[in-house]
């Protein structure tokens, strides 16, 4: 480990501390020791002239598939993809095979991450045993082992009484309960329910399947009162969900939410050629939903942007639209996609964007990350905001290629990713 | 040849005109013609079908092609040999045209993207069944001369019907007014954005119809229970002899088969003077010969 690392002349953006200016960042023994004009001779200096220097980015929603589907991704390959994408911390979803649902499982993820030595890997645990929505999993043990939240992601907890118990029980440990909002009572589909699904003859997932569960959960949070209950709505995708979040936040409820890149860039019409790379859950919706999500982001109602990086094998994505699995692998290009959807469209400024990738998600999961405050871990991402490049899935470090952005020309290139004061990714020397 | 949504009016008419020529072959004592000699047609059927498969086999046979039959009930497994693996294996054997029937919507489109042989959709999921749509149109055109201005009712489970979708695209392109009839629980989402009108009452629209196409109630495809009982469905939407009193004298009664006698249509109507159900089957052969012939011709031009 470098004992001293100085990043000079960059545009330092640290939203949590209200910093946006041409400054230097000094990291000593893996911790941030100064942000300002630093006149000190150190062994390693990085010149960041013309670049953005941000707290290390956080993606609080990724699928690294380990254990169980190592052919699609491992914690090691996922971590390598993460640092290439500028992410110094990620949160794995527990829908592995078997699911992450015990203290031992959580420790297993942490061990694999230590061996990979790339990015900080956190994990959420399952809310219920086997993600079956019936009995609570051992949330207490998992919290003690370092799980940063709970979710049955891939499925919503259908039974309201189980969800109420999960929220109550999790409040003992001051840990967030995250929900994949989808009431399967509305029927099981493979794309948005609407005109496109009618023409294609595919079963639809109604917007109400998402919104009715979100509405229900917000009522549960309200019933439990302020206390320590923390609820997080994962990958919201509809205008109605944005409205529910707005109302809940106005009422001061402890409710947070996240939005993915693909829900800001694609509509259901992308499915018209049965291209399974556009098969995601929640499904791609309508233009009006994109507009509503962007409005919510610009109003500050959204806490985090996430990739929902969901790697799948080519042979599985080559199946019929009906049977192919849900998901897009986009961790390595995620940042540029947010730039395209939000900066280029004037929804956010750079500071606003970086907030949703640093202190925003750090606050949701309650970790000591996402800022350059003195004494914090030296996690830094250096970005060239103007550099253009073409997304090429063949250069991915991820094991999977199910990425509909292949060939896109985008802006905002990650130059260096520094984790705990150590350069873990540097563009060019791969 | 994946669906009628992709075809324009002149292409549809060209297929129908070609089919007219082939219809005559069936009346000759030697019922064979040589245009597909030396070509291999694979019937790739991942879902039960008797009528369509036999019709395609016979059509290919009459055009002197060699036919491979591949029939397998596909379970929705995601591991093991996939649908594409199977098709690629067949292609490696030198197949020229693949006729595919599949439970999943879009399967034929997936296939056409992935293999170089010509792909003919013989019915996929709830999306399209283009040769059925063409033979329906062919049958109407033959009797009524033109579809322009005709009022055509399609009755039943629209949501789960690939026949309905092919009919809607083809018939509306040829100038017919398509009226979908059935309970709202059997209509697809946003049906009002399709080029059709919708009625929940058969009795309200029956007297104005020139053609009525009674879809089969597909008990195996409907999730949940979109109507409370078969008896109640028949009460509102069954084409009974009594109901037929209200219809025009020269209304054409169609059905894509197989018929659930006494459910969507009573025997006396199915076998009655207005029924063209067997005519449809007969025309299906000519239409499928035309499709195979034209697909082969298009491939030859491209090569």
XYZ file of C-alpha atoms in Angstrom:
733
model
C 0.000 0.000 0.000
C 1.193 3.500 -0.787
C 1.648 5.281 2.447
C 1.029 8.650 0.768
C -0.915 9.491 -2.361
C -1.612 13.001 -3.622
C -4.211 13.736 -6.304
C -3.477 17.249 -7.590
C -5.346 19.910 -9.550
C -8.565 18.025 -10.119
C -12.079 19.389 -9.798
C -12.929 17.876 -6.440
C -16.655 17.260 -6.041
C -17.696 16.047 -2.595
C -21.432 16.701 -2.320
C -21.693 15.624 1.320
C -19.313 18.430 2.307
C -20.546 20.949 -0.246
C -17.201 20.952 -2.016
C -16.856 21.674 -5.740
C -13.584 23.278 -6.779
C -10.075 22.887 -8.051
C -8.327 21.230 -5.102
C -5.944 18.487 -4.099
C -6.716 15.335 -2.157
C -4.116 13.754 0.100
C -4.463 10.162 1.238
C -2.199 8.885 3.996
C -2.105 5.279 5.178
C -5.256 4.528 3.262
C -7.276 7.377 4.791
C -8.194 10.820 3.518
C -5.997 13.272 5.384
C -6.554 16.550 3.564
C -8.677 18.204 0.882
C -7.428 21.632 -0.135
C -4.219 23.064 -1.591
C -1.634 20.587 -0.443
C 2.045 21.626 -0.606
C 3.721 18.420 0.368
C 6.314 16.206 -1.221
C 4.866 12.698 -1.448
C 6.019 9.587 -3.235
C 2.989 9.150 -5.511
C 1.345 12.088 -7.243
C -1.536 11.830 -9.682
C -2.176 14.843 -11.845
C -5.937 15.191 -12.258
C -5.954 18.435 -14.259
C -9.226 18.631 -16.193
C -10.651 15.635 -14.380
C -13.339 15.216 -11.781
C -12.139 13.818 -8.459
C -15.059 12.278 -6.613
C -15.501 10.164 -3.517
C -15.408 6.524 -4.622
C -18.683 5.652 -6.368
C -21.150 3.261 -4.766
C -23.530 0.927 -6.590
C -25.994 -0.392 -4.067
C -27.616 -2.935 -6.379
C -25.531 -5.559 -8.190
C -25.789 -9.294 -8.774
C -22.463 -11.111 -8.586
C -24.110 -14.552 -8.793
C -21.816 -16.234 -6.299
C -22.514 -18.774 -4.929
C -24.351 -20.838 -7.510
C -23.991 -19.233 -10.911
C -20.261 -18.697 -11.211
C -20.462 -19.286 -14.949
C -22.287 -15.941 -15.203
C -20.248 -13.915 -12.714
C -18.145 -14.324 -9.613
C -17.364 -11.924 -6.816
C -13.878 -11.724 -8.304
C -14.942 -10.872 -11.885
C -17.756 -8.646 -10.643
C -15.308 -6.742 -8.433
C -12.935 -6.262 -11.355
C -15.844 -4.937 -13.407
C -16.813 -2.636 -10.543
C -13.475 -0.854 -10.270
C -13.361 -0.477 -14.032
C -16.735 1.208 -13.765
C -15.419 3.531 -11.044
C -17.203 1.798 -8.171
C -15.252 1.462 -4.942
C -18.179 -0.089 -3.119
C -20.968 -2.360 -4.295
C -23.850 -4.073 -2.589
C -24.588 -7.620 -3.721
C -28.137 -8.851 -3.842
C -28.823 -12.082 -1.974
C -30.699 -13.939 -4.714
C -27.849 -16.343 -5.304
C -28.252 -20.124 -5.325
C -28.540 -20.824 -2.448
C -29.557 -17.337 -1.291
C -27.536 -15.281 1.175
C -29.615 -15.956 4.262
C -27.252 -16.745 7.134
C -24.275 -15.320 8.966
C -22.061 -17.878 7.212
C -23.311 -16.806 3.796
C -22.531 -13.164 4.529
C -19.054 -14.084 5.718
C -18.534 -16.122 2.558
C -19.219 -13.080 0.375
C -16.824 -10.996 2.446
C -14.112 -13.629 2.205
C -14.434 -13.883 -1.567
C -14.280 -10.106 -1.786
C -11.114 -9.962 0.304
C -9.518 -12.520 -1.973
C -10.517 -10.502 -5.034
C -8.955 -7.364 -3.519
C -10.632 -4.947 -5.875
C -13.604 -3.107 -4.492
C -15.437 -3.044 -1.162
C -18.158 -5.649 -1.427
C -21.144 -5.405 0.877
C -24.095 -7.701 0.757
C -27.732 -7.616 1.665
C -29.288 -10.708 3.183
C -32.600 -12.280 2.328
C -35.637 -11.052 4.244
C -37.173 -14.504 4.314
C -35.778 -18.019 4.330
C -35.220 -19.237 0.807
C -36.671 -15.901 -0.384
C -39.986 -17.658 -0.146
C -41.800 -14.856 1.637
C -42.949 -16.987 4.542
C -40.513 -17.132 7.487
C -38.024 -14.425 8.453
C -34.380 -15.216 7.788
C -31.832 -14.704 10.566
C -31.562 -10.951 10.182
C -29.878 -10.465 13.545
C -26.999 -12.821 12.849
C -26.611 -11.424 9.343
C -26.516 -7.861 10.674
C -23.814 -8.824 13.133
C -21.845 -10.357 10.264
C -22.081 -7.064 8.377
C -25.088 -7.360 6.065
C -26.073 -3.798 5.124
C -29.739 -4.478 4.493
C -32.307 -7.073 3.583
C -34.232 -7.836 0.458
C -35.797 -10.772 -1.361
C -34.849 -8.974 -4.614
C -36.042 -10.681 -7.742
C -39.330 -11.067 -5.897
C -41.334 -8.907 -3.564
C -42.509 -10.054 -0.151
C -46.130 -10.778 -1.046
C -47.654 -11.271 2.384
C -48.273 -7.959 4.203
C -47.996 -9.523 7.629
C -44.573 -10.987 6.833
C -43.426 -7.605 5.531
C -44.716 -5.848 8.628
C -42.786 -8.276 10.821
C -39.654 -7.843 8.712
C -39.783 -4.058 9.112
C -40.374 -4.302 12.860
C -37.673 -6.880 13.423
C -35.072 -5.134 11.252
C -35.645 -1.908 13.197
C -33.894 -3.519 16.193
C -30.681 -3.481 14.202
C -31.225 -0.120 12.526
C -30.826 -1.688 9.124
C -32.689 -0.988 5.907
C -35.319 -3.304 4.445
C -35.354 -3.041 0.671
C -38.204 -4.205 -1.463
C -38.486 -5.379 -5.050
C -42.002 -4.054 -5.480
C -44.015 -6.502 -7.518
C -47.348 -7.891 -6.473
C -47.492 -11.128 -8.440
C -51.207 -11.332 -7.793
C -51.531 -9.159 -10.885
C -50.224 -12.036 -12.969
C -46.763 -12.934 -14.109
C -45.432 -11.317 -17.235
C -42.203 -10.723 -19.099
C -42.479 -7.074 -20.190
C -44.527 -3.955 -19.505
C -48.243 -4.515 -19.843
C -49.453 -2.276 -22.651
C -49.750 -1.807 -26.377
C -46.365 -3.403 -27.146
C -47.090 -6.513 -25.088
C -50.452 -6.851 -26.808
C -48.893 -6.772 -30.247
C -46.087 -9.103 -29.303
C -48.401 -11.518 -27.583
C -46.368 -11.483 -24.394
C -47.659 -11.453 -20.857
C -47.436 -8.052 -19.219
C -46.298 -6.828 -15.817
C -48.725 -4.084 -14.918
C -47.549 -0.803 -13.413
C -50.027 -1.518 -10.637
C -48.080 -4.630 -9.639
C -45.254 -2.286 -8.606
C -47.310 0.576 -7.275
C -49.749 -1.404 -5.164
C -46.924 -3.089 -3.290
C -45.098 0.207 -2.834
C -48.300 1.812 -1.576
C -48.851 -1.062 0.849
C -45.297 -0.902 2.180
C -45.522 2.842 2.715
C -48.686 2.267 4.778
C -46.771 -0.282 6.856
C -43.949 2.184 7.456
C -46.470 4.821 8.445
C -48.207 2.452 10.833
C -44.919 1.630 12.551
C -44.130 5.304 13.026
C -40.824 7.094 12.836
C -38.660 4.920 15.104
C -35.808 3.088 13.490
C -37.760 1.648 10.594
C -35.972 2.195 7.317
C -37.599 1.224 4.050
C -36.051 1.379 0.604
C -37.887 0.893 -2.697
C -35.612 -0.780 -5.209
C -35.517 0.127 -8.890
C -38.739 2.116 -9.118
C -39.900 2.308 -12.707
C -43.233 4.090 -12.995
C -44.637 7.595 -12.731
C -47.043 6.344 -10.065
C -44.188 5.028 -7.934
C -42.432 8.383 -8.159
C -45.621 10.056 -6.952
C -45.930 7.646 -4.015
C -42.327 8.334 -2.996
C -42.927 12.089 -3.226
C -45.912 11.846 -0.899
C -44.139 9.564 1.562
C -41.116 11.845 1.757
C -43.332 14.893 2.244
C -44.899 13.133 5.198
C -41.421 12.633 6.618
C -41.503 8.859 6.451
C -38.260 6.946 6.453
C -38.592 5.889 2.836
C -35.824 5.958 0.228
C -35.629 4.790 -3.355
C -33.335 4.023 -6.252
C -33.571 4.216 -10.055
C -31.610 2.253 -12.656
C -29.974 3.611 -15.796
C -32.042 1.487 -18.141
C -35.308 2.794 -16.756
C -34.115 6.269 -17.725
C -32.959 5.332 -21.232
C -35.351 2.755 -22.672
C -39.068 2.282 -23.199
C -41.110 -0.878 -23.745
C -40.764 -0.347 -27.495
C -37.220 -1.691 -27.294
C -38.781 -5.136 -26.878
C -40.536 -5.006 -30.251
C -37.934 -7.247 -31.884
C -38.016 -9.755 -29.007
C -34.433 -8.845 -28.099
C -33.961 -10.462 -24.692
C -31.262 -7.960 -23.758
C -34.183 -5.637 -23.041
C -35.932 -8.137 -20.820
C -35.614 -6.747 -17.306
C -37.658 -6.736 -14.160
C -39.177 -4.259 -13.460
C -39.824 -4.024 -17.189
C -38.990 -1.075 -19.408
C -42.005 1.226 -19.254
C -43.257 4.235 -21.248
C -41.785 7.623 -22.121
C -44.083 9.282 -19.575
C -42.531 7.108 -16.868
C -39.029 8.143 -17.916
C -40.057 11.791 -17.694
C -41.589 11.274 -14.250
C -38.479 9.494 -12.958
C -36.270 12.286 -14.252
C -38.508 14.863 -12.616
C -38.265 12.941 -9.339
C -34.480 12.854 -9.650
C -34.287 16.546 -10.321
C -36.541 17.258 -7.314
C -34.178 15.286 -5.081
C -36.664 12.487 -4.357
C -34.334 9.736 -5.500
C -31.534 8.643 -3.169
C -29.413 6.439 -5.397
C -28.715 5.463 -8.961
C -28.013 1.770 -9.446
C -26.993 -0.472 -12.312
C -28.918 -3.563 -11.164
C -25.998 -5.295 -12.895
C -27.528 -8.673 -13.747
C -25.134 -10.857 -15.720
C -26.481 -13.805 -17.696
C -25.042 -16.390 -20.057
C -25.356 -15.893 -23.782
C -26.995 -19.289 -24.082
C -29.664 -18.232 -21.598
C -30.302 -14.878 -23.223
C -30.618 -16.752 -26.539
C -33.730 -18.445 -25.281
C -37.215 -17.362 -26.285
C -38.283 -14.010 -24.793
C -40.757 -15.912 -22.648
C -38.126 -18.140 -21.021
C -34.951 -16.019 -21.078
C -33.916 -14.609 -17.692
C -34.408 -10.965 -16.704
C -31.446 -8.586 -16.535
C -28.876 -6.266 -18.084
C -25.131 -6.345 -17.346
C -23.904 -2.757 -17.311
C -21.663 -2.169 -14.316
C -18.654 -1.157 -16.401
C -20.435 1.506 -18.417
C -23.039 2.548 -15.833
C -21.495 5.902 -15.021
C -21.504 7.056 -18.641
C -25.136 5.992 -18.965
C -26.103 8.239 -16.054
C -24.175 11.047 -17.731
C -26.146 10.482 -20.907
C -29.529 10.257 -19.196
C -29.084 13.016 -16.640
C -26.185 15.390 -17.384
C -26.659 15.581 -21.154
C -30.398 16.026 -20.636
C -29.884 18.774 -18.065
C -31.629 16.909 -15.254
C -28.682 17.146 -12.864
C -25.349 18.931 -12.593
C -22.171 16.985 -11.839
C -22.468 17.497 -8.126
C -26.063 16.276 -8.200
C -25.089 13.180 -10.156
C -22.184 12.317 -7.884
C -24.391 12.713 -4.811
C -26.626 9.896 -6.082
C -23.577 7.672 -6.508
C -21.825 8.466 -3.219
C -23.356 9.925 -0.073
C -26.862 9.153 -1.357
C -26.548 5.360 -1.369
C -24.133 5.440 1.622
C -26.906 7.047 3.644
C -29.456 4.441 2.577
C -27.338 1.489 3.654
C -25.736 3.352 6.564
C -22.064 2.949 5.783
C -19.199 5.280 6.460
C -18.469 5.906 2.799
C -19.220 8.292 -0.019
C -17.431 11.406 1.204
C -13.878 12.781 1.297
C -14.150 13.876 4.911
C -10.911 13.703 6.830
C -10.277 10.276 8.301
C -12.551 8.404 5.895
C -11.222 5.570 3.791
C -9.276 6.807 0.793
C -11.800 5.756 -1.851
C -11.629 8.048 -4.861
C -12.846 7.887 -8.438
C -11.198 10.056 -11.089
C -13.326 10.775 -14.133
C -12.679 12.544 -17.392
C -16.041 14.237 -17.930
C -15.466 15.131 -21.583
C -13.756 12.003 -22.888
C -15.906 10.110 -25.373
C -15.637 6.411 -25.991
C -17.559 3.541 -27.493
C -19.013 0.856 -25.260
C -17.615 -2.507 -26.312
C -18.871 -5.582 -24.458
C -15.807 -7.489 -25.624
C -13.650 -5.402 -23.287
C -15.832 -6.179 -20.265
C -14.223 -7.708 -17.231
C -17.606 -9.072 -16.315
C -18.116 -12.649 -17.440
C -21.343 -11.763 -19.170
C -22.225 -9.763 -22.266
C -25.963 -9.245 -21.955
C -25.662 -5.528 -22.518
C -27.858 -3.596 -24.951
C -25.488 -0.615 -24.915
C -22.860 -2.289 -27.073
C -21.666 0.160 -29.722
C -23.048 3.259 -27.979
C -20.874 6.369 -28.038
C -20.876 7.883 -24.581
C -19.137 10.480 -22.440
C -17.654 10.497 -18.943
C -14.833 8.002 -18.778
C -13.475 6.528 -15.575
C -9.714 7.145 -15.453
C -8.669 5.801 -12.081
C -10.337 4.010 -9.229
C -8.633 4.210 -5.860
C -9.716 1.979 -2.995
C -8.278 2.566 0.465
C -5.489 4.675 -0.994
C -4.492 2.007 -3.497
C -4.964 2.432 -7.242
C -7.086 -0.572 -8.175
C -7.919 0.511 -11.701
C -6.054 2.765 -14.057
C -7.257 3.153 -17.607
C -4.705 2.028 -20.114
C -2.648 -0.330 -17.998
C -4.867 -3.348 -17.901
C -42.266 -14.954 -43.332
C -42.902 -14.103 -39.741
C -46.120 -12.150 -39.525
C -48.709 -10.116 -41.374
C -47.819 -7.017 -39.387
C -44.616 -6.838 -41.457
C -46.272 -7.252 -44.867
C -47.802 -4.529 -47.014
C -50.944 -4.807 -49.127
C -49.160 -5.684 -52.353
C -47.157 -8.445 -50.673
C -50.293 -9.947 -49.160
C -52.086 -9.821 -52.513
C -49.114 -11.359 -54.251
C -49.236 -14.358 -51.902
C -52.997 -14.717 -52.394
C -52.680 -14.513 -56.182
C -49.938 -17.121 -56.151
C -52.116 -19.357 -53.978
C -54.877 -19.198 -56.575
C -52.538 -20.752 -59.102
C -51.603 -23.531 -56.702
C -55.204 -24.284 -55.803
C -55.676 -25.778 -59.239
C -52.897 -28.298 -58.709
C -55.034 -29.984 -56.082
C -57.716 -30.657 -58.664
C -55.386 -32.447 -61.066
C -54.920 -36.208 -61.078
C -51.177 -35.812 -60.507
C -51.073 -33.418 -57.575
C -47.396 -32.485 -57.745
C -45.319 -29.659 -59.130
C -41.518 -29.451 -59.225
C -40.479 -25.973 -57.964
C -38.944 -27.130 -54.652
C -37.272 -30.267 -56.006
C -33.992 -30.846 -54.189
C -34.915 -28.465 -51.368
C -35.312 -29.526 -47.764
C -38.130 -28.226 -45.602
C -37.983 -28.888 -41.867
C -41.176 -28.884 -39.878
C -40.064 -27.795 -36.442
C -43.047 -28.178 -34.154
C -42.533 -27.509 -30.475
C -46.231 -27.476 -29.752
C -49.054 -29.843 -30.596
C -50.554 -29.305 -33.994
C -52.168 -31.691 -36.411
C -53.877 -29.525 -38.970
C -51.148 -26.945 -39.544
C -48.320 -29.459 -39.541
C -50.040 -31.820 -41.960
C -50.982 -28.921 -44.170
C -47.374 -27.713 -44.341
C -46.084 -31.249 -44.925
C -48.503 -31.816 -47.750
C -47.775 -28.382 -49.237
C -44.028 -29.057 -49.239
C -44.624 -32.522 -50.632
C -46.703 -31.231 -53.513
C -43.920 -28.824 -54.400
C -41.548 -31.821 -54.493
C -39.439 -30.795 -51.485
C -37.963 -33.290 -49.028
C -39.531 -32.886 -45.615
C -38.034 -33.512 -42.189
C -40.494 -33.756 -39.348
C -39.260 -32.617 -35.966
C -41.858 -32.704 -33.258
C -41.094 -32.134 -29.641
C -43.143 -30.848 -26.826
C -40.971 -28.129 -25.374
C -40.878 -27.714 -21.670
C -39.742 -24.347 -20.437
C -36.340 -25.575 -19.341
C -33.568 -23.042 -19.592
C -30.720 -25.553 -19.379
C -29.957 -28.376 -21.743
C -30.354 -28.175 -25.488
C -32.117 -24.950 -26.303
C -34.522 -24.184 -29.077
C -31.705 -22.503 -31.012
C -29.388 -25.475 -30.540
C -31.997 -27.715 -32.115
C -32.502 -25.360 -35.033
C -28.766 -24.967 -35.612
C -28.389 -28.743 -35.639
C -31.049 -29.023 -38.286
C -29.463 -26.239 -40.271
C -26.180 -28.108 -40.216
C -27.972 -30.897 -42.059
C -28.628 -28.514 -44.908
C -32.198 -27.420 -44.389
C -33.421 -24.660 -46.726
C -36.694 -23.696 -45.104
C -37.672 -24.062 -41.464
C -41.353 -24.051 -40.600
C -41.660 -23.352 -36.911
C -44.452 -23.681 -34.393
C -43.648 -22.706 -30.831
C -45.370 -21.952 -27.550
C -43.362 -18.761 -27.073
C -44.206 -15.541 -28.866
C -41.321 -14.306 -30.997
C -39.668 -17.721 -31.382
C -39.705 -17.495 -35.184
C -38.198 -14.014 -35.057
C -35.444 -15.272 -32.780
C -34.815 -18.121 -35.201
C -34.671 -15.919 -38.278
C -32.071 -13.721 -36.561
C -29.943 -16.704 -35.680
C -29.902 -19.068 -38.663
C -29.476 -18.449 -42.365
C -32.231 -20.778 -43.582
C -35.610 -19.216 -44.411
C -38.042 -19.206 -41.521
C -41.801 -19.559 -41.853
C -43.841 -18.881 -38.746
C -46.446 -21.604 -38.288
C -47.810 -20.031 -35.133
C -45.883 -18.635 -32.202
C -47.276 -18.006 -28.736
C -49.905 -15.304 -28.790
C -48.160 -13.204 -31.414
C -49.010 -14.316 -34.944
C -50.086 -17.236 -37.083
C -49.606 -15.663 -40.480
C -50.566 -18.574 -42.753
C -53.826 -18.952 -40.840
C -54.470 -15.227 -41.294
C -53.698 -15.553 -45.007
C -55.963 -18.533 -45.505
C -58.764 -16.735 -43.680
C -58.327 -13.763 -45.982
C -58.004 -16.000 -49.036
C -61.272 -17.748 -48.171
C -63.113 -14.458 -47.734
C -61.643 -12.971 -50.887
C -62.577 -16.016 -52.930
C -66.237 -15.794 -51.961
C -66.747 -12.080 -51.430
C -64.262 -10.989 -54.155
C -62.740 -8.277 -51.956
C -62.342 -7.429 -48.293
C -62.816 -3.707 -48.870
C -65.611 -2.406 -46.649
C -66.546 -5.777 -45.162
C -67.413 -5.977 -41.503
C -65.580 -8.894 -39.951
C -66.221 -10.020 -36.410
C -63.576 -11.986 -34.513
C -65.171 -13.550 -31.473
C -63.650 -15.039 -28.365
C -60.307 -15.141 -26.614
C -58.510 -12.299 -28.374
C -55.879 -11.931 -25.646
C -54.449 -15.400 -26.154
C -54.993 -15.697 -29.894
C -52.262 -15.499 -32.491
C -54.908 -16.078 -35.170
C -56.730 -12.937 -34.090
C -53.559 -10.855 -34.319
C -52.699 -12.068 -37.820
C -56.309 -11.541 -38.907
C -56.363 -8.034 -37.439
C -53.224 -6.923 -39.296
C -54.058 -8.591 -42.605
C -57.754 -7.825 -42.789
C -57.453 -4.213 -41.725
C -54.689 -3.640 -44.282
C -56.993 -4.952 -47.005
C -59.713 -2.481 -46.061
C -62.008 -4.544 -43.878
C -63.518 -3.208 -40.679
C -62.525 -5.580 -37.892
C -64.721 -5.833 -34.820
C -63.385 -7.793 -31.858
C -66.077 -9.423 -29.766
C -65.621 -11.005 -26.377
C -65.645 -10.265 -22.659
C -63.229 -7.538 -21.499
C -61.309 -10.211 -19.587
C -60.301 -11.807 -22.879
C -59.156 -8.567 -24.539
C -55.442 -7.680 -24.542
C -54.241 -4.467 -22.841
C -54.607 -1.239 -24.874
C -56.800 -3.007 -27.404
C -58.212 0.405 -28.336
C -54.877 1.291 -29.939
C -55.173 -1.562 -32.450
C -56.851 -0.873 -35.845
C -60.159 -2.375 -34.665
C -63.341 -1.638 -32.802
C -64.416 -3.650 -29.786
C -67.789 -4.916 -28.647
C -68.568 -6.910 -25.539
C -71.907 -8.020 -26.980
C -72.209 -10.442 -29.855
C -75.922 -9.737 -30.118
C -75.266 -6.019 -30.642
C -73.057 -6.510 -33.681
C -74.085 -9.813 -35.208
C -76.622 -8.436 -37.660
C -74.145 -6.101 -39.342
C -71.379 -8.658 -39.870
C -70.399 -10.000 -43.295
C -67.989 -12.507 -41.817
C -67.730 -13.996 -38.368
C -64.613 -15.824 -37.188
C -65.274 -17.863 -34.065
C -62.050 -18.437 -32.151
C -61.573 -21.595 -30.194
C -61.740 -21.221 -26.453
C -58.259 -22.382 -25.558
C -58.718 -23.861 -22.148
C -55.033 -24.801 -21.989
C -53.801 -21.229 -22.444
C -56.028 -19.129 -20.280
C -54.616 -18.338 -16.882
C -57.000 -17.851 -13.976
C -60.612 -17.957 -15.000
C -61.475 -15.123 -17.339
C -65.131 -16.138 -17.349
C -67.096 -17.912 -14.649
C -68.229 -20.976 -16.614
C -68.299 -22.425 -20.095
C -72.078 -22.381 -19.959
C -72.084 -18.655 -19.278
C -69.550 -18.027 -22.040
C -71.696 -19.939 -24.525
C -74.725 -18.012 -23.389
C -73.169 -14.678 -24.338
C -70.767 -15.579 -27.144
C -71.719 -19.003 -28.518
C -72.830 -18.999 -32.133
C -76.103 -20.875 -31.868
C -78.673 -21.675 -34.483
C -81.030 -19.286 -32.742
C -78.514 -16.436 -32.847
C -77.863 -17.093 -36.514
C -81.451 -16.005 -37.240
C -80.284 -12.426 -36.665
C -77.289 -12.654 -38.985
C -77.172 -11.714 -42.655
C -78.214 -14.499 -45.007
C -74.832 -14.617 -46.692
C -72.651 -14.285 -43.601
C -69.532 -16.447 -43.725
C -68.969 -18.493 -40.604
C -65.301 -19.280 -40.014
C -63.343 -21.122 -37.362
C -59.599 -21.812 -37.259
C -60.209 -25.244 -35.691
C -60.229 -27.464 -33.842
C -63.814 -26.773 -32.871
C -65.206 -27.127 -29.377
C -68.661 -28.121 -30.507
C -71.303 -26.639 -28.266
C -68.918 -24.153 -26.658
C -68.156 -21.362 -29.103
C -70.221 -22.793 -31.929
C -73.165 -25.195 -32.141
C -72.892 -28.165 -34.477
C -75.828 -27.061 -36.571
C -73.981 -23.824 -37.353
C -70.559 -25.386 -37.787
C -71.974 -27.835 -40.281
C -74.575 -25.419 -41.688
C -74.921 -23.641 -45.024
C -72.969 -20.531 -44.020
C -70.006 -22.456 -42.694
C -66.771 -22.294 -44.685
C -64.714 -24.089 -42.077
C -63.655 -26.982 -44.312
C -63.115 -24.585 -47.197
C -60.582 -22.816 -44.933
C -58.689 -26.068 -44.432
C -58.649 -26.730 -48.156
C -57.441 -23.209 -48.941
C -54.792 -23.513 -46.273
C -52.953 -25.983 -48.432
C -52.819 -23.640 -51.429
C -51.777 -20.708 -49.244
C -48.962 -22.700 -47.631
C -47.754 -23.894 -51.024
C -47.650 -20.262 -52.121
C -45.749 -19.210 -49.004
C -43.138 -21.968 -49.351
C -42.795 -21.257 -53.055
C -42.349 -17.492 -52.589
C -39.991 -17.826 -49.638
C -37.796 -20.139 -51.697
C -37.951 -17.748 -54.627
C -36.969 -14.789 -52.448
C -34.028 -16.751 -51.028
C -32.878 -17.673 -54.527
C -33.011 -14.024 -55.595
C -31.023 -12.983 -52.559
C -28.331 -15.601 -53.156
